[in-house]
CSV table of C-alpha atoms in Angstrom, one decimal:
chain,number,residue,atom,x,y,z
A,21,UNK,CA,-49.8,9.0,16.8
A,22,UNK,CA,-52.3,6.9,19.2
A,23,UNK,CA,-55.7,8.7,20.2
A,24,UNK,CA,-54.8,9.7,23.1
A,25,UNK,CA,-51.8,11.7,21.9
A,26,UNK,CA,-54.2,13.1,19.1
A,27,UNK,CA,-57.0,14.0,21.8
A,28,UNK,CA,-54.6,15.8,23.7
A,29,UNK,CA,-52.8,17.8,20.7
A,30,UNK,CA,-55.8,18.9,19.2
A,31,UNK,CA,-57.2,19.8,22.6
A,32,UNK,CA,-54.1,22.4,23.8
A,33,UNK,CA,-54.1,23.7,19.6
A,34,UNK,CA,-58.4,24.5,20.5
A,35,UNK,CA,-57.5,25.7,24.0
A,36,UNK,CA,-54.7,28.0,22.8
A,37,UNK,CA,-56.9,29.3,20.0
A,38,UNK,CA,-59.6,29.8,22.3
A,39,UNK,CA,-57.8,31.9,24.8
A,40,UNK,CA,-56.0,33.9,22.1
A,41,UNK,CA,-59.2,35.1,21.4
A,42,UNK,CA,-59.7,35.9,25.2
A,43,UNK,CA,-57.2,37.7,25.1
A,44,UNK,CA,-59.1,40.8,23.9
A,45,UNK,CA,-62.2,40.7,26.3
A,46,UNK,CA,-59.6,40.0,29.2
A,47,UNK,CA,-57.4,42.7,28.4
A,48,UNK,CA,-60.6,45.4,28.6
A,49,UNK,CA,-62.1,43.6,31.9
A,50,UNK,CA,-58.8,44.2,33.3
A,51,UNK,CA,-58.8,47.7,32.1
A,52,UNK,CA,-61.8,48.0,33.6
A,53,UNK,CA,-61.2,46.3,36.6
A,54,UNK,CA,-58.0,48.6,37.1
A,55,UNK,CA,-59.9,51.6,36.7
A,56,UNK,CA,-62.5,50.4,39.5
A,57,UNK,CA,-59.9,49.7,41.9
A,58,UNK,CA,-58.0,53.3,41.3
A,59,UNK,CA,-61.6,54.5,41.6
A,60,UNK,CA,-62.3,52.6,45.3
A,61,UNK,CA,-58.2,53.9,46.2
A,62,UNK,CA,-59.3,57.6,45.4
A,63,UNK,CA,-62.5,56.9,47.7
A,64,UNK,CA,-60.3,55.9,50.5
A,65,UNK,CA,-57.8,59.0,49.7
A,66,UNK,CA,-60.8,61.4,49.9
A,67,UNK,CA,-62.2,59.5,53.4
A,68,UNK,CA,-58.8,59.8,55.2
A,69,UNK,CA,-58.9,63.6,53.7
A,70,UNK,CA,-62.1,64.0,55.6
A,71,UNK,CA,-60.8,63.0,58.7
A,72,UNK,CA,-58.0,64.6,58.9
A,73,UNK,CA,-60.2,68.0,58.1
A,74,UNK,CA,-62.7,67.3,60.7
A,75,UNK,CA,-60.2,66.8,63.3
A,76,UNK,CA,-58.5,70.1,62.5
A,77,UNK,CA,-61.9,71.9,62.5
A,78,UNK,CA,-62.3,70.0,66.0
A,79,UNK,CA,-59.4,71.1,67.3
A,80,UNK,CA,-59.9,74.1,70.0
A,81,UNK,CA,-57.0,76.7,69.6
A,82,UNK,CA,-57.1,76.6,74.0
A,83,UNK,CA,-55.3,73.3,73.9
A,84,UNK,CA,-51.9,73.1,74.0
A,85,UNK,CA,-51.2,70.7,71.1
A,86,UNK,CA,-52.9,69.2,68.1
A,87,UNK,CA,-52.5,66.2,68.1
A,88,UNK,CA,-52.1,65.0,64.0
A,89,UNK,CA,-54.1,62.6,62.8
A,90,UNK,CA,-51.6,59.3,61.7
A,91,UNK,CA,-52.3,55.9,59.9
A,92,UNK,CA,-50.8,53.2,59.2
A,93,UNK,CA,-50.8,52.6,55.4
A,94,UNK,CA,-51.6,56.3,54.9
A,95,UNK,CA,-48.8,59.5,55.1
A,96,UNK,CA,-50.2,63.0,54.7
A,97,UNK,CA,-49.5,66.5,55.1
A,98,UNK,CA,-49.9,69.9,55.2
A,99,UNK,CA,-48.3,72.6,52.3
A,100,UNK,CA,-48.4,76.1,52.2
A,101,UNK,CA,-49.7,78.6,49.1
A,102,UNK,CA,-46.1,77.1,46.9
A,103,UNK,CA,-46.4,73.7,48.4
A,104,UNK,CA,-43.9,74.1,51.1
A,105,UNK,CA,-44.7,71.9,53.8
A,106,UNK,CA,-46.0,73.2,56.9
A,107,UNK,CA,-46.2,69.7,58.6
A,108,UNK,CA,-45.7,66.5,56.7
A,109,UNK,CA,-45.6,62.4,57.3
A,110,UNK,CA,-44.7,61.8,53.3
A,111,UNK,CA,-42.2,59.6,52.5
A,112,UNK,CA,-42.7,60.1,49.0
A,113,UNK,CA,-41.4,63.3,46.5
A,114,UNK,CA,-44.8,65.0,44.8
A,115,UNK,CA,-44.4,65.8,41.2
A,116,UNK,CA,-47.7,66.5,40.1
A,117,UNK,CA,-49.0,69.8,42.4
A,118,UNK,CA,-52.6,70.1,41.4
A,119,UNK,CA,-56.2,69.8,42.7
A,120,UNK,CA,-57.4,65.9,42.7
A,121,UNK,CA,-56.4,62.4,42.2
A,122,UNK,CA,-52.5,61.6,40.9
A,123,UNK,CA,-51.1,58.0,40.7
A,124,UNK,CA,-47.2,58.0,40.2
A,125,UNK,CA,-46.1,54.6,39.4
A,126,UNK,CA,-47.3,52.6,42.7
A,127,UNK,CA,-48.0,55.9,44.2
A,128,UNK,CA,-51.4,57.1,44.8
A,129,UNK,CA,-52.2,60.7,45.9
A,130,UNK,CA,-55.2,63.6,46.4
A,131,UNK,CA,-54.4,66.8,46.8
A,132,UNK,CA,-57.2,68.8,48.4
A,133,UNK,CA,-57.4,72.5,48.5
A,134,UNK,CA,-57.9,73.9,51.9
A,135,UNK,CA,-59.8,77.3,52.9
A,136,UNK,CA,-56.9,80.2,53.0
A,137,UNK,CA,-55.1,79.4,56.3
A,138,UNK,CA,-57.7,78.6,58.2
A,139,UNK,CA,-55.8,75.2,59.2
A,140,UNK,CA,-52.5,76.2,60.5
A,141,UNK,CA,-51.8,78.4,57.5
A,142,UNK,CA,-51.5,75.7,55.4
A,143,UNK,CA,-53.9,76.1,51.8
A,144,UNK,CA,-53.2,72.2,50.7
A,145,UNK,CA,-53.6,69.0,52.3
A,146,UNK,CA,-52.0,65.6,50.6
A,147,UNK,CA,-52.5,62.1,51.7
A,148,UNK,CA,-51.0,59.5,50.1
A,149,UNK,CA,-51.0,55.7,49.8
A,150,UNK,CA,-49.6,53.0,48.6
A,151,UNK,CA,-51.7,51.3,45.1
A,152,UNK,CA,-50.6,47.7,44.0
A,153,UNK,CA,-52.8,46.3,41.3
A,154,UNK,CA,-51.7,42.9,42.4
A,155,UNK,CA,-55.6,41.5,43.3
A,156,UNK,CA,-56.7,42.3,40.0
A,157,UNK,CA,-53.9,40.5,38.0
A,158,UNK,CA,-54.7,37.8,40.0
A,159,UNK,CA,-58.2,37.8,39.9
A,160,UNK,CA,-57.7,37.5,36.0
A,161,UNK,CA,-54.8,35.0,36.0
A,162,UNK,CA,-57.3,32.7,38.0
A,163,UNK,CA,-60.3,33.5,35.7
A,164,UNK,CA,-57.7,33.3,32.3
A,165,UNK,CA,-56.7,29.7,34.1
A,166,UNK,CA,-60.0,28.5,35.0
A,167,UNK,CA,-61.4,28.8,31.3
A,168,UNK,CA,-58.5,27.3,29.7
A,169,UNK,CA,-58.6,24.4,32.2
A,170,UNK,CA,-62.2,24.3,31.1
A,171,UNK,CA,-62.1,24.3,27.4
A,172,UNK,CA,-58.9,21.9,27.6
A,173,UNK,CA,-61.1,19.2,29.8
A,174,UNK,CA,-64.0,19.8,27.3
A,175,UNK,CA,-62.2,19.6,24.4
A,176,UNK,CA,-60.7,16.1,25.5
A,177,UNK,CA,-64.0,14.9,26.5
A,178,UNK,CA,-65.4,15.4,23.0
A,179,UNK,CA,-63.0,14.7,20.6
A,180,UNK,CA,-62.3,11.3,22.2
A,181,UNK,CA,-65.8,10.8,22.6
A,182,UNK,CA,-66.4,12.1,18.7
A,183,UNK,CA,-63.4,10.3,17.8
A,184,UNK,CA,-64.5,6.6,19.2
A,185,UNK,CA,-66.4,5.5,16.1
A,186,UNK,CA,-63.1,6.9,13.9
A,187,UNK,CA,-60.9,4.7,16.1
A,188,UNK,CA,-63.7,2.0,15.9
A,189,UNK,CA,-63.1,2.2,12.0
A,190,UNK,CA,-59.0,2.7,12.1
A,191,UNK,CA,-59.0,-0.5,14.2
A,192,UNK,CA,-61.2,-2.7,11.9
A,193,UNK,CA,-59.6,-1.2,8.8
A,194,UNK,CA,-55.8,-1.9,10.6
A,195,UNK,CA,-56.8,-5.3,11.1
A,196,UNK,CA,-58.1,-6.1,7.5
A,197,UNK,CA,-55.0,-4.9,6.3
A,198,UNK,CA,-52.8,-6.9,8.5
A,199,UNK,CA,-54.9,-9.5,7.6
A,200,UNK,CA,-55.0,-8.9,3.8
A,201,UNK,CA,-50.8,-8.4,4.0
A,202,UNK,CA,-51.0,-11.9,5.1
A,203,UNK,CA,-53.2,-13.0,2.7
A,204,UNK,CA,-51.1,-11.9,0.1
A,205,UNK,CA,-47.7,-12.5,1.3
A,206,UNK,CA,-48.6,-16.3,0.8
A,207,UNK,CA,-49.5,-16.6,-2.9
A,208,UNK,CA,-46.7,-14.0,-3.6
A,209,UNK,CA,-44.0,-16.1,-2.2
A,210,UNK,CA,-46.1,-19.3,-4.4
A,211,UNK,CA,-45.7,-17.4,-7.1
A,212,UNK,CA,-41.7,-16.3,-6.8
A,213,UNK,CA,-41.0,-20.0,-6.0
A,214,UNK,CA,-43.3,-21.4,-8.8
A,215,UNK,CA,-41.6,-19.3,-11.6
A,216,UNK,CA,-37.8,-19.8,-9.8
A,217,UNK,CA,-38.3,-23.5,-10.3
A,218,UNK,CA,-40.0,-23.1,-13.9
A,219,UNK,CA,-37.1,-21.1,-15.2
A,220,UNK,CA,-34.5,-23.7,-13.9
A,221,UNK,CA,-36.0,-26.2,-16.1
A,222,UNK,CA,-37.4,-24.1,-19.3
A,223,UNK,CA,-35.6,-21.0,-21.0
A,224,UNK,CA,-36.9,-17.9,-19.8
A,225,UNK,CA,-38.9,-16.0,-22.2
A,226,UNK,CA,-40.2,-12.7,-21.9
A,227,UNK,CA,-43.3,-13.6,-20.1
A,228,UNK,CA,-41.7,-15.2,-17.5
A,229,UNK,CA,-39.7,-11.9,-17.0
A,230,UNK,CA,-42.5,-9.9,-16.9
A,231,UNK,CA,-44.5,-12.2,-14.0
A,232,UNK,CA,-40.9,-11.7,-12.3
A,233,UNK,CA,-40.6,-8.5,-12.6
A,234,UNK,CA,-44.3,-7.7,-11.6
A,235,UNK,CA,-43.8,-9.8,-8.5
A,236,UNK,CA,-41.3,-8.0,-7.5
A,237,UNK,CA,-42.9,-4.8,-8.1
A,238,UNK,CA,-45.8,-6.2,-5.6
A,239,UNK,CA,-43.6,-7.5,-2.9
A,240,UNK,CA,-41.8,-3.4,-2.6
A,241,UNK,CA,-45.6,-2.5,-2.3
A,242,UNK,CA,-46.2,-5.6,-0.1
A,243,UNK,CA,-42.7,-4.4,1.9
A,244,UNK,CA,-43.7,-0.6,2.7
A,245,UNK,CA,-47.1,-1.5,3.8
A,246,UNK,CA,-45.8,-4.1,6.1
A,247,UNK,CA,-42.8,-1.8,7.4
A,248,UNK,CA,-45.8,0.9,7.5
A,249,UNK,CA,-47.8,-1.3,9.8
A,250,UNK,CA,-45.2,-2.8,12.0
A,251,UNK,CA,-42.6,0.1,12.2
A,252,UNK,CA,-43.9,2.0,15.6
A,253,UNK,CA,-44.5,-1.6,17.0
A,254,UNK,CA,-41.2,-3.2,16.5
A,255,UNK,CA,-37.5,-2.3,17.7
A,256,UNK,CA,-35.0,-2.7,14.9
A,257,UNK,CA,-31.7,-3.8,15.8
A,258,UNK,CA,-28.8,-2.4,14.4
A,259,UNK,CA,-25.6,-4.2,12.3
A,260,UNK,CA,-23.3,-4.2,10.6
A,261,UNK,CA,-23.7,-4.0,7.0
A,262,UNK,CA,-21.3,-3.8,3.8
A,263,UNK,CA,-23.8,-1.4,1.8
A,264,UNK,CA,-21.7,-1.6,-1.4
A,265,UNK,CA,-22.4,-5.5,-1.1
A,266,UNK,CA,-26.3,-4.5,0.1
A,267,UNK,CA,-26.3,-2.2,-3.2
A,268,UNK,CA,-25.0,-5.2,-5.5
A,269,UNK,CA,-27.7,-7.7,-4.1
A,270,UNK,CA,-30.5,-4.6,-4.6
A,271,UNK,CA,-29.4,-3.6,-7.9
A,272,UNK,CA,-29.3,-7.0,-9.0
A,273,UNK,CA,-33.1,-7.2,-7.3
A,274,UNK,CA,-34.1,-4.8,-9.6
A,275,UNK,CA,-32.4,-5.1,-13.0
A,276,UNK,CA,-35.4,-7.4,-14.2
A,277,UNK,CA,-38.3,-4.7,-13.5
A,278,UNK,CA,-35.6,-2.0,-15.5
A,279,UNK,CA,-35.7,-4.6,-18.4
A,280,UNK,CA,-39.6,-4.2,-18.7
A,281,UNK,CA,-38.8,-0.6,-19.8
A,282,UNK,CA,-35.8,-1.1,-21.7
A,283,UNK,CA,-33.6,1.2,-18.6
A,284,UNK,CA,-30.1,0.1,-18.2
A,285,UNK,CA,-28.9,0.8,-14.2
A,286,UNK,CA,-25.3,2.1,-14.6
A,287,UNK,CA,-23.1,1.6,-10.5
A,288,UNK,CA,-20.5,3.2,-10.1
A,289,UNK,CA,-19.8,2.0,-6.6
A,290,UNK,CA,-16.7,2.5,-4.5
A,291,UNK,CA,-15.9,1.2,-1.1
A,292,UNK,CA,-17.7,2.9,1.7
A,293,UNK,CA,-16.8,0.3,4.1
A,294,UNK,CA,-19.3,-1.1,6.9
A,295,UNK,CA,-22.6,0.9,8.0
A,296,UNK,CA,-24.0,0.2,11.3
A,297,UNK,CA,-27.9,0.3,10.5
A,298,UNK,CA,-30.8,-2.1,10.3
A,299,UNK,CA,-30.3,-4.4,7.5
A,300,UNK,CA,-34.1,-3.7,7.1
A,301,UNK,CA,-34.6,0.3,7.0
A,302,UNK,CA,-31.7,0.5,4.8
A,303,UNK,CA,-33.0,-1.9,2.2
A,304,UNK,CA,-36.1,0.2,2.7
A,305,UNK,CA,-34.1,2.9,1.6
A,306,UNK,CA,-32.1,1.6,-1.4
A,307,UNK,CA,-35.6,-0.2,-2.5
A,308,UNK,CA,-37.5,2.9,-2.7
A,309,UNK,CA,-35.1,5.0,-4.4
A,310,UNK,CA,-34.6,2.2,-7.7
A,311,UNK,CA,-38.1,1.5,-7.7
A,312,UNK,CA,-38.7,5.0,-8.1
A,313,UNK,CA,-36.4,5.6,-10.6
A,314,UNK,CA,-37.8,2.7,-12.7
A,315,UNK,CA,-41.6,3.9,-12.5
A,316,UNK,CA,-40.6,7.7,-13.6
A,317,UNK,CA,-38.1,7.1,-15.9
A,318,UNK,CA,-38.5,7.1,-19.8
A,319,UNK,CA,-38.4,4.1,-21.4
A,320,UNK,CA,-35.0,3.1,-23.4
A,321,UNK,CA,-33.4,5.8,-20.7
A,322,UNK,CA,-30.7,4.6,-17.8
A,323,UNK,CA,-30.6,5.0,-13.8
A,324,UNK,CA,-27.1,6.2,-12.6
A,325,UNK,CA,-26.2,5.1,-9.1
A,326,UNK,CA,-23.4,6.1,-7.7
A,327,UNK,CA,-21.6,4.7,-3.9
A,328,UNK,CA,-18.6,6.9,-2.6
A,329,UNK,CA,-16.8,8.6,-0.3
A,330,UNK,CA,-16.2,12.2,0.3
A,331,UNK,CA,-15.1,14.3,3.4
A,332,UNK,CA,-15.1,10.8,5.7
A,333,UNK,CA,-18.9,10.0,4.4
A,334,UNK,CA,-20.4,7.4,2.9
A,335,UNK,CA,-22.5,9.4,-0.2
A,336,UNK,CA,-24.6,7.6,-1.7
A,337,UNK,CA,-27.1,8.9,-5.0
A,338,UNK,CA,-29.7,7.6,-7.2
A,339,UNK,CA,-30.2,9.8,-10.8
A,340,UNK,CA,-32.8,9.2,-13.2
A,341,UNK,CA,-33.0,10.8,-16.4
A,342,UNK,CA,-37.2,10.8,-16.3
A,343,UNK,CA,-40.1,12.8,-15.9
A,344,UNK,CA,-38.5,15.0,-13.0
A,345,UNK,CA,-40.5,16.3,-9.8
A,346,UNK,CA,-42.1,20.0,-9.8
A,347,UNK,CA,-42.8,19.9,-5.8
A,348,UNK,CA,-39.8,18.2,-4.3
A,349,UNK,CA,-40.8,19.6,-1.0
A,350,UNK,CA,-44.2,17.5,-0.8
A,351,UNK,CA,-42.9,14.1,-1.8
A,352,UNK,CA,-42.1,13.0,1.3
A,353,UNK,CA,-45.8,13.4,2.4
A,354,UNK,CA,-47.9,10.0,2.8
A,355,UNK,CA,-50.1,9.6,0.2
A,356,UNK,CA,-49.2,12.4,-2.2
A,357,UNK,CA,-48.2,11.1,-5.6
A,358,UNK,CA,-47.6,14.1,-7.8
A,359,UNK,CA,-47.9,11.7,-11.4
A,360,UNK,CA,-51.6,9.4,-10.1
A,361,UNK,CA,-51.1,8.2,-13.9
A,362,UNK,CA,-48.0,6.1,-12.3
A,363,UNK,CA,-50.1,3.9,-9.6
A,364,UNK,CA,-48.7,3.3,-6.5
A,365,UNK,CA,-49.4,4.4,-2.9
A,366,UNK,CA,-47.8,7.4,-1.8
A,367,UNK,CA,-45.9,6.2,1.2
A,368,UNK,CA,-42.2,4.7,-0.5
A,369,UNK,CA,-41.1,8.3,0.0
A,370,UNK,CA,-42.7,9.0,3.4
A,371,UNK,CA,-41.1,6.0,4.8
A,372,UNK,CA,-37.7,6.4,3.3
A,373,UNK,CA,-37.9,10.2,5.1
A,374,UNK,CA,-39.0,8.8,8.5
A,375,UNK,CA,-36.0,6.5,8.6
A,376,UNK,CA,-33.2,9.1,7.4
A,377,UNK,CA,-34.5,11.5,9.7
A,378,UNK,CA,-34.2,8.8,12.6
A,379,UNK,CA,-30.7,7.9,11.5
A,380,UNK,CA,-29.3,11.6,10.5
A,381,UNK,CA,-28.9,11.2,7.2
A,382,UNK,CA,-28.4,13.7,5.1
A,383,UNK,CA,-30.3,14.4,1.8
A,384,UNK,CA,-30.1,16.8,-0.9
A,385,UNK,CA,-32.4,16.0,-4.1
A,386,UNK,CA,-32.0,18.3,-7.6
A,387,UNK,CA,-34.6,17.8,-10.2
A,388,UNK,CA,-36.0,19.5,-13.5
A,389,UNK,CA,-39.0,18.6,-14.7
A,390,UNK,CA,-38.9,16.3,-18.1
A,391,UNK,CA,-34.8,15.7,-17.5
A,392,UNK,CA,-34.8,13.8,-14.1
A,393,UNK,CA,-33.9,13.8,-10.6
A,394,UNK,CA,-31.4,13.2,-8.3
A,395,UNK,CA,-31.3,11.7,-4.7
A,396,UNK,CA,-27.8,12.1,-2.6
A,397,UNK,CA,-27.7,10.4,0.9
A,398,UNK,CA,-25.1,11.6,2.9
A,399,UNK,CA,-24.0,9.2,5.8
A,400,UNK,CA,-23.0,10.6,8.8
A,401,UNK,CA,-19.4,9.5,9.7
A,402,UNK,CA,-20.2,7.8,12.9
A,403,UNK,CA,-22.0,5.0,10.8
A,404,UNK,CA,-18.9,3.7,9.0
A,405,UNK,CA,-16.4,1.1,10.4
């Protein structure tokens, strides 16, 4: 994840906390807000009222006609002592016949009780409007916005700028490693060449085997950390590969650092034909998984792996009969070792989970503490030829 991708996912998690907990003073300013603007509607309701009254009482009965008072977003009109209508303009059924202020849905209504037929015989007048809350759910929509725009462009601004002597540190620390990876990859191969040539002219002897074998426990290590560093960088190409070949060549890697503990590897592989993959993720893969199974496994004990195929897929599983894990579900997490007596890094697992999960691969794992553990990879079909 670069900084930029950090910044901006920590950013909308703070934002999204932050108006979560608006929520609450939002939702009683918009009750609030509601409640003034039903308040101002009932105002207007009770001013239209008024007029209408104060044109009846100006009416002189000598005239020929009254002339009723109409508007254009208002209706009214007059009811009698069981709210038959005398004269009405509503386009809208009343349900609720009593003194004051209704609102029905988007229906807004006063009813006002008139002096005992002094207006036309009618005892009630109604007017009614119209009430859309609209304005106030956009006046908080627009204040709801505005903050979380806010807090997002202020949260950027300060975890990048709290973040630059992190990355400052990262980016030395990167480079000393890279650096240090090729530091070491020099002497290492020195060293593999050095006792290669020394045991074509003497006997080996069990020293020898154990430089060997602790060489190639240092170039796994030196391996993961370089696919660790390199992996988001590079593009790695796909071929074709004859993994019951691949597992021969890896087993074979391997059988000197079993030795060291006495372990016998028992194969029992079939052919799985050819797996399109990267010749490197899959030795990645294989690697991880037998140098695992060395480091936990009892001395004087054996690693079981197995190649086949079953339902058109390539299956293939690693058992130890060793120490066993107790939290199989946080293995695959960088830099947790569950055994710290063991040494290593934390990040074989984490690496070998990245690169199944890219490819599909399917894993199922089985383990009991103090009897071992099992690892089953489960090709999809599509990488077999």
């Amino acid at each position: 994840m670069n900084d930029s991708t950090y910044s901006t996912k920590y950013a909308l998690i703070y934002t999204s906390l932050v108006a979560l907990i608006l929520l609450v003073p939002l939702f009683s300013y918009f009750t609030y807000m509601k409640h003034v603007h039903s308040i101002q509607n009932e105002l207007l309701l009770k001013e239209k009222s008024l007029l209408i009254i104060k044109a009846m009482q100006d009416y002189n009965q000598a005239e020929d006609f009254f002339e009723y008072p109409r508007y254009k977003t208002f209706k009214s009109g007059l009811y009698d002592e069981s709210f038959k209508p005398i004269f009405s303009l509503l386009d809208y059924n009343i349900k609720y016949f009593k003194d004051g202020y209704h609102i029905d849905d988007n229906h807004a209504y006063i009813i006002v009780n008139l002096p005992n037929k002094r207006y036309f015989g009618a005892k009630y007048l109604i007017v009614k409007n119209t009430i859309s809350f609209a304005s106030v759910y956009e006046k908080i929509l627009m204040i709801l916005f505005a903050i979380v725009v806010f807090v997002f462009i202020l949260s950027v601004f300060f975890l990048r700028s709290f973040a630059k002597p992190f990355q400052k540190m990262n980016k030395q620390l990167d480079n000393f490693i890279k650096d240090s990876m090729h530091e070491i990859n020099t002497p290492l191969s020195i060293i593999n060449v050095n006792i290669d040539l020394y045991n074509r002219k003497n006997e080996e002897n069990k020293y020898m085997q154990r430089m060997k074998a602790a060489t190639k426990v240092l170039s796994n290590i030196y391996d993961d950390m370089d696919y660790l560093i390199k992996h988001e960088r590079l593009k790695y190409e796909k071929g074709e590969i004859n993994i019951k070949e691949f597992l021969e060549d890896r087993v074979e890697y391997f059988s000197e650092v079993a030795r060291m503990k006495n372990i016998i590897i028992n194969t029992k592989l079939q052919e799985c034909g050819i797996v399109y993959m990267n010749e490197k993720q899959l030795q990645r893969v294989i690697d991880n998984n037998i140098s695992n199974a060395i480091k936990y496994s009892y001395e004087n004990s054996s690693i079981d792996i197995a190649l086949y195929m079953k339902d058109n897929r390539c299956h293939l599983s690693f058992q130890d009969y060793g120490v066993g894990i107790k939290k199989t579900e946080k293995i695959f997490s960088r830099y947790y070792r569950e055994d710290t007596s063991k040494g290593g890094f934390g990040i074989g697992l984490n690496i070998v989970k990245s690169i199944i999960n890219k490819e599909n691969i399917d894993l199922k794992i089985e383990s009991q503490p103090k009897k071992g553990t099992l690892f089953l990879y489960i090709f999809p079909s599509n990488f077999l030829k």
